[in-house]
CSV table of C-alpha atoms and ligand atoms in Angstrom, one decimal:
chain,number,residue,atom,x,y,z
Z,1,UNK,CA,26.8,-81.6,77.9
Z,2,UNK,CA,24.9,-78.2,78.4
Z,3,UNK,CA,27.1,-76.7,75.7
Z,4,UNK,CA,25.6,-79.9,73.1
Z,5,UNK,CA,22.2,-78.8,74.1
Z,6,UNK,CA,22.2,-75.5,73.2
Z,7,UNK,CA,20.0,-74.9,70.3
Z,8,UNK,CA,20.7,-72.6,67.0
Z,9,UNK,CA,19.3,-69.9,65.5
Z,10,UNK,CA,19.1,-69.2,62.3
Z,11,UNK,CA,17.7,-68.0,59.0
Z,12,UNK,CA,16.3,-69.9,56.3
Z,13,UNK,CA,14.9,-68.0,53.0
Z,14,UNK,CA,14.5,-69.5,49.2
Z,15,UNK,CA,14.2,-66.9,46.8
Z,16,UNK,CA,13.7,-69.8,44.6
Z,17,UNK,CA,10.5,-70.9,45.6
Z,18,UNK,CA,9.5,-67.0,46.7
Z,19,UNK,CA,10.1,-68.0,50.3
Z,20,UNK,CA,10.9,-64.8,52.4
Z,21,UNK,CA,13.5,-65.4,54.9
Z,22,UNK,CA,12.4,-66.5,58.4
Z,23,UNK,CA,13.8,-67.1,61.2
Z,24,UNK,CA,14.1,-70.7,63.7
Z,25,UNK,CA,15.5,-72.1,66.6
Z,26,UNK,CA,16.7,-75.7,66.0
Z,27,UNK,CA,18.4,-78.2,67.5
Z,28,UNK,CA,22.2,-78.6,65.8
Z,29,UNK,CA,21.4,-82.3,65.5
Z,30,UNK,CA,18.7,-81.5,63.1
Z,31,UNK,CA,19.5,-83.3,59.8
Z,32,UNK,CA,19.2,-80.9,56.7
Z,33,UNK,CA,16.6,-83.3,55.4
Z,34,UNK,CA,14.6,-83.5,58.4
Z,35,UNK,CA,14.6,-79.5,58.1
Z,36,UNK,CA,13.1,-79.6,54.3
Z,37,UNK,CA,10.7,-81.7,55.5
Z,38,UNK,CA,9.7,-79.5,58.2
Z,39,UNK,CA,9.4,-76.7,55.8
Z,40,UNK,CA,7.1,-78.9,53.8
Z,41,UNK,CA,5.4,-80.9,56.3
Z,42,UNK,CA,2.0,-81.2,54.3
Z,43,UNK,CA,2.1,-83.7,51.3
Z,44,UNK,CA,3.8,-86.5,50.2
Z,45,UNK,CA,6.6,-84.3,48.7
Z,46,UNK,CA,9.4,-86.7,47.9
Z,47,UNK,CA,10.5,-86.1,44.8
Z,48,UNK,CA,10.1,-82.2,45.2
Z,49,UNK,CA,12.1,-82.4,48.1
Z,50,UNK,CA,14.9,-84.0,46.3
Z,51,UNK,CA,14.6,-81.0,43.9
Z,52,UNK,CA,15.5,-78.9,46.6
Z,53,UNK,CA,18.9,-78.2,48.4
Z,54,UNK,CA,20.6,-75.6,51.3
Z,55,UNK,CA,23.7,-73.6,50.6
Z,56,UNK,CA,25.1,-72.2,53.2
Z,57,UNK,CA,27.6,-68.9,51.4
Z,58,UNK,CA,26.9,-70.2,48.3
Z,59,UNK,CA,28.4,-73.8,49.0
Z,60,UNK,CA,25.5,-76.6,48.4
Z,61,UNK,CA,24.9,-78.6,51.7
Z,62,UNK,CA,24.6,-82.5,52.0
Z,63,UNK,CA,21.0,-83.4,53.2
Z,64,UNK,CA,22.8,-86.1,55.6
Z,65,UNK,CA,24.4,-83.1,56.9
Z,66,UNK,CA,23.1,-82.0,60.3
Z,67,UNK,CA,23.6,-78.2,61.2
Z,68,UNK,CA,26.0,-79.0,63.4
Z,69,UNK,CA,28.7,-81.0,61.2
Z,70,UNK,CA,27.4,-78.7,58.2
Z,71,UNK,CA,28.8,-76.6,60.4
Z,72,UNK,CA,26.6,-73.8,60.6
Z,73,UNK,CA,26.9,-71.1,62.9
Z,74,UNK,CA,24.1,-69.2,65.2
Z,75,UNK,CA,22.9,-66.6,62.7
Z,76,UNK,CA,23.7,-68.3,59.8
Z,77,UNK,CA,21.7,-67.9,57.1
Z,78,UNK,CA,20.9,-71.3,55.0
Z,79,UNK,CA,19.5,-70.7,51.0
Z,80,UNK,CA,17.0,-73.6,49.8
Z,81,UNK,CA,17.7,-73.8,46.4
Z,82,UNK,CA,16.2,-75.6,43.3
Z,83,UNK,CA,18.2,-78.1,41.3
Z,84,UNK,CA,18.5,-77.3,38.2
Z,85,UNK,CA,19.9,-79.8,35.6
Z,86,UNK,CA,23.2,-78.4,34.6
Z,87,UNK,CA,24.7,-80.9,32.2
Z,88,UNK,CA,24.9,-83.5,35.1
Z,89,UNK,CA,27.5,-84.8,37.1
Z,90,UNK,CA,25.6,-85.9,39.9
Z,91,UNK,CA,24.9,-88.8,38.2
Z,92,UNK,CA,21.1,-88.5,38.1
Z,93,UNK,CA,19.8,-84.9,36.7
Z,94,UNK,CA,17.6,-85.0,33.6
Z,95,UNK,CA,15.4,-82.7,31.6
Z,96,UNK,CA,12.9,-85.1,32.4
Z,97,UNK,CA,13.6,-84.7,36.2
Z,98,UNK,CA,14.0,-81.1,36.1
Z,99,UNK,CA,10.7,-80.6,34.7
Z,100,UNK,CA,9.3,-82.6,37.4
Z,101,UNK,CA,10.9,-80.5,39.8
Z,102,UNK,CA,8.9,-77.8,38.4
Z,103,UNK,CA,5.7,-78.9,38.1
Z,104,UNK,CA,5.9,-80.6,41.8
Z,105,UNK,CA,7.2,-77.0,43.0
Z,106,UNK,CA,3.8,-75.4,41.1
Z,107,UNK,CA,2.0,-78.2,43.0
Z,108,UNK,CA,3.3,-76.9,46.6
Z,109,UNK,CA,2.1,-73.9,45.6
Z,110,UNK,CA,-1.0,-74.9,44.4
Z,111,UNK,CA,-1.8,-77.7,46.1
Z,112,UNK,CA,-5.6,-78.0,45.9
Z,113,UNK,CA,-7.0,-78.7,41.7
Z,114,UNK,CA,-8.9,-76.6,39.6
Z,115,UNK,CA,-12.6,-77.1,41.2
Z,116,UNK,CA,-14.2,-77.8,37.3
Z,117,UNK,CA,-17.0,-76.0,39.4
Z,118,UNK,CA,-15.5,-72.8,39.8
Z,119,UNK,CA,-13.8,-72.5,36.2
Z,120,UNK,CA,-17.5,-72.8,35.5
Z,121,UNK,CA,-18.6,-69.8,38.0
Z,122,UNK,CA,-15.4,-67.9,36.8
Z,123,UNK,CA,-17.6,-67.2,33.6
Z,124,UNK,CA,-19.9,-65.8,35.9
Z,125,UNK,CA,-17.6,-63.3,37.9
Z,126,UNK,CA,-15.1,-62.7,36.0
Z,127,UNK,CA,-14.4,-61.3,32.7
Z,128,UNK,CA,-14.4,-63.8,29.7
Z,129,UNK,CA,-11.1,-62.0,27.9
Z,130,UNK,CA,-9.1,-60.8,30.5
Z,131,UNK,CA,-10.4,-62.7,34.0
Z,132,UNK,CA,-10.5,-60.1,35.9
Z,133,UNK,CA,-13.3,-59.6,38.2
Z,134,UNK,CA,-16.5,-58.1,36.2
Z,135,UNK,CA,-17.1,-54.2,36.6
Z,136,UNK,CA,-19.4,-52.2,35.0
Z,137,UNK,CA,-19.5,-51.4,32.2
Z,138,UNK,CA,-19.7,-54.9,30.6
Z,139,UNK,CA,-20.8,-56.2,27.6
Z,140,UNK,CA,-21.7,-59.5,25.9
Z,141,UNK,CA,-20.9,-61.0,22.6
Z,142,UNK,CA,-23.8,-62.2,20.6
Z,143,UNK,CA,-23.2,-65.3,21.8
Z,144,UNK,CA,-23.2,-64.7,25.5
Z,145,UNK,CA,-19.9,-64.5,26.7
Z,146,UNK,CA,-19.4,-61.6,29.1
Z,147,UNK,CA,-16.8,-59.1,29.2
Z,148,UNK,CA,-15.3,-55.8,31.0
Z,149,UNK,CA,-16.0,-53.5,28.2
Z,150,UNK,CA,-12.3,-51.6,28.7
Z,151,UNK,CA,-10.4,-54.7,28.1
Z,152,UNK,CA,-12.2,-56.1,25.3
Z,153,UNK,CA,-12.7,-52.8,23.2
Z,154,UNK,CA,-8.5,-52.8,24.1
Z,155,UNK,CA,-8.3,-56.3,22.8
Z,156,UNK,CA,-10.2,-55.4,19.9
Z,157,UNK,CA,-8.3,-52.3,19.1
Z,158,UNK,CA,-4.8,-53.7,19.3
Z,159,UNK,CA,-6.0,-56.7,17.4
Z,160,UNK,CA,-4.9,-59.2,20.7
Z,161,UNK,CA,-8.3,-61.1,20.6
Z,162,UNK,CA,-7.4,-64.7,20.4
Z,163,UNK,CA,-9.3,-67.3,17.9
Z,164,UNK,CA,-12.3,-68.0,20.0
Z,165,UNK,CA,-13.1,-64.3,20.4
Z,166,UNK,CA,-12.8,-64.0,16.3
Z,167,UNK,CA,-16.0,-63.7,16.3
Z,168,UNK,CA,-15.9,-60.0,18.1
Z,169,UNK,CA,-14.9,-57.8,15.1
Z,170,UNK,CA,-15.9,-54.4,16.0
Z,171,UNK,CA,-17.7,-52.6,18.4
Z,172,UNK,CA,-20.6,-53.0,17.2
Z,173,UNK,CA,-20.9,-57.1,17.6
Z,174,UNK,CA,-20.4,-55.7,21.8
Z,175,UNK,CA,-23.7,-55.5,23.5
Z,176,UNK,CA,-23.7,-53.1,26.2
Z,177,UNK,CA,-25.5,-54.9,29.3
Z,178,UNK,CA,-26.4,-53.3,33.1
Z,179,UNK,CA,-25.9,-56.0,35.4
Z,180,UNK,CA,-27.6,-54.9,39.1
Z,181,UNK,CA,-25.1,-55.2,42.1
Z,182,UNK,CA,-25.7,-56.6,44.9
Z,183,UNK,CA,-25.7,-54.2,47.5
Z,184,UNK,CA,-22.6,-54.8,49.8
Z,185,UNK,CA,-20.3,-52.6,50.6
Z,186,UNK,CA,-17.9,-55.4,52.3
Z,187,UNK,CA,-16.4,-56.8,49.2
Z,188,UNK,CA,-14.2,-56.1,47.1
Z,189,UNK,CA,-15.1,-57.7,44.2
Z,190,UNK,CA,-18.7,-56.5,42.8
Z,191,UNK,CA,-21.6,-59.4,42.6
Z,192,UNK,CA,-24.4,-59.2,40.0
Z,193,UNK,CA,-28.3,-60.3,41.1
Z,194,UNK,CA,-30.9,-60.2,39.1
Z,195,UNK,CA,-33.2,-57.3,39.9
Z,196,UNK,CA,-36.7,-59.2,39.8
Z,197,UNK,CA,-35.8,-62.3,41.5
Z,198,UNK,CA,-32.9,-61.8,43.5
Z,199,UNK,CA,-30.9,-64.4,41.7
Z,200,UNK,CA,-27.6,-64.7,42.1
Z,201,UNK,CA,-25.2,-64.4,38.8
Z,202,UNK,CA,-23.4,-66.5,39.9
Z,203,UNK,CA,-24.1,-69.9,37.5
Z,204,UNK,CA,-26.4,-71.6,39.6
Z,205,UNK,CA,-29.3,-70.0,37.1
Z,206,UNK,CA,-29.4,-69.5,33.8
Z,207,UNK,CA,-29.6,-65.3,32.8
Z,208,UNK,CA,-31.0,-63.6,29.8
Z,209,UNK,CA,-29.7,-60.3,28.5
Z,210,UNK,CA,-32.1,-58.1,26.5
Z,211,UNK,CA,-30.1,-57.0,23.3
Z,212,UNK,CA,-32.3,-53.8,23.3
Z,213,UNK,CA,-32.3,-52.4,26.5
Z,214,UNK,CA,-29.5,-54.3,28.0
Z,215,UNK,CA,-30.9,-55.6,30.8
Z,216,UNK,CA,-29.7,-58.9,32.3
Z,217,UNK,CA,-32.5,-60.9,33.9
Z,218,UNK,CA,-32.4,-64.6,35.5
Z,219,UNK,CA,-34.5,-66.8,33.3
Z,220,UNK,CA,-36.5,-67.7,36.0
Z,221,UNK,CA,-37.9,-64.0,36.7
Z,222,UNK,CA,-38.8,-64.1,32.8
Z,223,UNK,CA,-40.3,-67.4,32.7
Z,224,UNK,CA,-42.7,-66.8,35.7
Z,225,UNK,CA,-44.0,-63.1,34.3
Z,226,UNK,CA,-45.0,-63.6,31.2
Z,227,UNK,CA,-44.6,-60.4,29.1
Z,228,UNK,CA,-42.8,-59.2,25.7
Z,229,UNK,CA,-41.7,-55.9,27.7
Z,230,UNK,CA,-38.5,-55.6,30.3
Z,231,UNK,CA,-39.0,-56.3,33.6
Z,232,UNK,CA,-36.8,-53.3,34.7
Z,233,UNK,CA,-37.7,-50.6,31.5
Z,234,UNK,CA,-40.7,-51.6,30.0
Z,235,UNK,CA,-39.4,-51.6,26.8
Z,236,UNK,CA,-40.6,-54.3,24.2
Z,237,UNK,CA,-38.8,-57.2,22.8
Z,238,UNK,CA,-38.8,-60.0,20.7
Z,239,UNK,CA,-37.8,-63.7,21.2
Z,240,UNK,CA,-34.6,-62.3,19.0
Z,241,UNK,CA,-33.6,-60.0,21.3
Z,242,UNK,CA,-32.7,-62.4,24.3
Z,243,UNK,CA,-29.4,-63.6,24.2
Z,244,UNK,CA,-28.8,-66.6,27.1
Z,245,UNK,CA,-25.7,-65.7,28.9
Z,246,UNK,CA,-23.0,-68.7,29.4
Z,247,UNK,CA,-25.5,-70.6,27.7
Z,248,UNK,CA,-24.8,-74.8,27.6
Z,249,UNK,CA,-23.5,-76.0,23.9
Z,250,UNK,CA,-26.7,-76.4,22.2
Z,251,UNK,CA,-27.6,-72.4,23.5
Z,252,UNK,CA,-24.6,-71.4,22.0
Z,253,UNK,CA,-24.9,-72.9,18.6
Z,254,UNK,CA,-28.1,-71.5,18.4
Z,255,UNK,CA,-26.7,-67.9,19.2
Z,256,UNK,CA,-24.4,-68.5,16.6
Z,257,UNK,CA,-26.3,-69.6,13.9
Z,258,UNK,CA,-28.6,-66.2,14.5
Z,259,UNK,CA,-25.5,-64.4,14.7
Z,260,UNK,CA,-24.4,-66.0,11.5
Z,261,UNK,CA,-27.5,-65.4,9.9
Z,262,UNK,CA,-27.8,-61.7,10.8
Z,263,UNK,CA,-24.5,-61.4,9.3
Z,264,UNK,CA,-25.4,-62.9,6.3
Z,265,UNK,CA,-28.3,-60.6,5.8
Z,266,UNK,CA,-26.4,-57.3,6.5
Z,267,UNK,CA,-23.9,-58.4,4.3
Z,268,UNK,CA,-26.7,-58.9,1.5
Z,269,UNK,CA,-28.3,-55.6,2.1
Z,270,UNK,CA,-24.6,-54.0,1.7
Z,271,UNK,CA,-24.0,-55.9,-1.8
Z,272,UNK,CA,-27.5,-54.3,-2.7
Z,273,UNK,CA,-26.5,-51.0,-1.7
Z,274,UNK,CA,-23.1,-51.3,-3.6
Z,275,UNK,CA,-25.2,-53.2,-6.8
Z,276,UNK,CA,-27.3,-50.9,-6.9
Z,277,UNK,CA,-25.0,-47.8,-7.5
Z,278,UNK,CA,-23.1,-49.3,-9.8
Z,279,UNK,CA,-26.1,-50.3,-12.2
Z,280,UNK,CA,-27.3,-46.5,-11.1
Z,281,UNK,CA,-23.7,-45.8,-13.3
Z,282,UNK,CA,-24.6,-47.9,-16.2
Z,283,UNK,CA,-27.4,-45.6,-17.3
Z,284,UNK,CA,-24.5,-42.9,-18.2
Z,285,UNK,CA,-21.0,-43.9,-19.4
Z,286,UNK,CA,-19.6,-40.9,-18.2
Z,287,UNK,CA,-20.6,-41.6,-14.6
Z,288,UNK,CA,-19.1,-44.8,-14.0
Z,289,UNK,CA,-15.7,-43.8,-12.9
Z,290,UNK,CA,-17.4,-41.6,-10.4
Z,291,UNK,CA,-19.9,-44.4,-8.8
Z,292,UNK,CA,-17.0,-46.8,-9.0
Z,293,UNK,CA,-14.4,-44.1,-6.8
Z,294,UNK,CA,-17.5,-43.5,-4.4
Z,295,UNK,CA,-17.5,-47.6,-3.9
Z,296,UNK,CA,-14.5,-47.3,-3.4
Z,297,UNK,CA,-14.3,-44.5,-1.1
Z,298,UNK,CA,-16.5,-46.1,1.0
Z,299,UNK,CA,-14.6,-49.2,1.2
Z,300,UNK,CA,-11.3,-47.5,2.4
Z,301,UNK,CA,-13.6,-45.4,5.0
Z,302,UNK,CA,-14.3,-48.2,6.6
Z,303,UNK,CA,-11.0,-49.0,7.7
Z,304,UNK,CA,-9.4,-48.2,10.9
Z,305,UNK,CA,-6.5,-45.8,10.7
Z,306,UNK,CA,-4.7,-45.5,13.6
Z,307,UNK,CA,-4.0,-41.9,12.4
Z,308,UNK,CA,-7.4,-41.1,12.6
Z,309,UNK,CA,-7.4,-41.3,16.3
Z,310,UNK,CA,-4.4,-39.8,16.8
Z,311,UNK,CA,-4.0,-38.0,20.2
Z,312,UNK,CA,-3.7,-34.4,19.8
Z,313,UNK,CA,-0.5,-34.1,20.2
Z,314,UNK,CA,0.8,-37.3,18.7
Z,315,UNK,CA,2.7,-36.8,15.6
Z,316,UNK,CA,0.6,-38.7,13.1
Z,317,UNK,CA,3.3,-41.1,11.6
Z,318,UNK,CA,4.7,-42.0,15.0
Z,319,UNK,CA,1.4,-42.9,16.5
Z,320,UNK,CA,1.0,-44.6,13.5
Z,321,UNK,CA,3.9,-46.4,13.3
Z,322,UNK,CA,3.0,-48.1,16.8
Z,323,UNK,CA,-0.1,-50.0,15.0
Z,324,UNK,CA,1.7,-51.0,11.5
Z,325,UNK,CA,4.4,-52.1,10.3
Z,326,UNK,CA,7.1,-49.5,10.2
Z,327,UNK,CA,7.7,-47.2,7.1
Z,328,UNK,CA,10.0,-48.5,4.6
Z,329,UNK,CA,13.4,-46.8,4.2
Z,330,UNK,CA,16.4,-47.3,3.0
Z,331,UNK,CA,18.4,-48.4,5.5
Z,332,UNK,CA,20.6,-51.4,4.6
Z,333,UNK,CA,21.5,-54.2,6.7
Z,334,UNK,CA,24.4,-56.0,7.2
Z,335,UNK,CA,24.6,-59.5,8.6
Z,336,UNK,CA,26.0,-58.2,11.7
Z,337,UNK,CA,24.1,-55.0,11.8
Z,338,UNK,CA,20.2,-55.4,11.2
Z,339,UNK,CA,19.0,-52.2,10.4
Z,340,UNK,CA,21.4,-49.8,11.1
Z,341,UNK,CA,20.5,-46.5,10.1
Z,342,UNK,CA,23.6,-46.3,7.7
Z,343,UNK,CA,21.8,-44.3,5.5
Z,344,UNK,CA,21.8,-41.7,8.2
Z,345,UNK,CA,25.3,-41.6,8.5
B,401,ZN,ZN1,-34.7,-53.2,30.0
């Protein structure tokens, strides 16, 4: 009778599910399901626990089982595994099931749902390209996303910035912006105020950033000091030069359509320029292939070549070859070799 009493210790671990191993005491009249449930005490879990089994050296484990007729021994150490579907035979494992299993083992890990409140203060604290936490230097976009300047101007430069960032085609269309810390050492991650009013950037208030000086000011601290000059530098600005920062729909179509429009009117000014050499070339016949090179000229100078910003000791093809497609040679393929070097040979 003592001997039936005695209670077992052993290991349980899941790499599956990123469980470390840990150890327990049990009774050896503990069912193996009773023991999932245990691990899992919190939520109606059901169908995730029927995702899950123990091995015990590598041979799957009844749930009915209890440790004892399972036979597993003090020490032992007992795997929780995931099912997967493996072309059946248990008479129930589908894709469809499998895929549950999944997306219930994502839900044990995640088991609260995404607050819609704090994917909207996310824009606030973290970076609107690569979500990482915000540290200076930032910059916005011209229509009032915020960014970490390193990862954007990466983004940017290895051409990774997705559709909704299209918009973000050099480095100019980045607006350099000083958001003020709020001073505390304790955290980790940095907090923004602004530096009249004490506002939090947080999202609770709206925040202005002053294309010109970069300056990032809450709305309020603007509204209530009426003045065409900075709050923090004095210097002057116009209506045009305030960009609202994670500004609601209608703020952001409005940013846009400036943005648009200031496009538009570079890009007239530059057809002017380019018009106006090449009537410059009509006056003399013998000019025109030379205005017509320096048009062109200047359109090739304005693309980027990776070459161009070669590291010092980077040979300049190689470094090259990273950004573009690589050089054409004459390598043939085969259909079992793709591009074998048989040239080489
Ligand atoms: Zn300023």
């Amino acid at each position: 009778m003592a001997s039936s009493k005695k209670m077992l210790q052993i290991f349980v671990a899941s790499p599956d599910l990123g469980l470390p191993s840990r150890s327990l005491t049990l009774s050896p009249y503990l069912t193996l399901h009773s023991l999932k449930l245990s691990l899992f005490p919190s939520q109606n879990l059901t169908q995730t626990l029927n995702c899950l089994y123990f091995s015990l050296n590598g041979k799957p484990l009844l749930d009915s089982s209890t440790l004892s007729s399972a036979d597993v021994k003090p020490s032992s150490l007992l795997t929780l595994r995931l099912r997967f579907s493996g072309g059946g035979g248990d008479g129930g494992a589908t894709g469809a099931e499998s895929r549950d299993c999944y997306l219930n083992m994502y839900a044990v890990k995640k088991p609260d749902k995404v607050d819609p409140n704090e994917t909207r203060l996310s824009r606030w604290t973290t970076c609107a390209f690569s979500s990482e936490p915000l540290a200076p230097p930032c910059v916005i976009d011209r229509i009032g996303n915020i960014f970490n300047k390193e990862s954007l101007v990466e983004a940017l430069i290895h051409k990774r910035l997705p559709k909704e960032f299209s918009h973000i085609r050099r480095l100019k269309d980045m607006i350099p912006v000083h958001l003020s810390p709020i001073p505390d050492a304790g955290r980790q991650e940095m907090r923004f105020q602004c530096p009249i009013s004490g506002l939090e950037f947080n999202g609770k208030y709206g925040f202005v950033a002053i294309k010109g000086c970069g300056h990032v000011l809450s709305g309020k601290a603007l509204k209530e000091v009426k003045t065409s000059a900075c709050l923090v530098c004095h210097k002057e600005f116009s209506e045009l030069d305030k960009i609202v920062i994670n500004g609601t729909l209608e703020e952001v179509a409005l940013l846009r359509e400036r943005m648009e429009e200031e496009r538009g009117r570079s890009r007239e000014k530059m057809e002017k320029n380019v018009g106006c050499s090449l009537s410059g070339a009509k006056h003399g016949v013998g000019e025109t292939a030379g205005s017509l090179e320096c048009v062109g000229k200047d359109r090739s100078a304005k693309r980027f070549k990776a070459v161009d910003i070669a590291p010092v000791n980077a040979t300049k093809e190689v470094y090259a070859s990273i950004f573009t497609s690589s050089k054409k040679t004459e390598f043939k393929e085969t259909y079992s070799c793709r591009s074998l070097p048989l040239g080489r040979n």
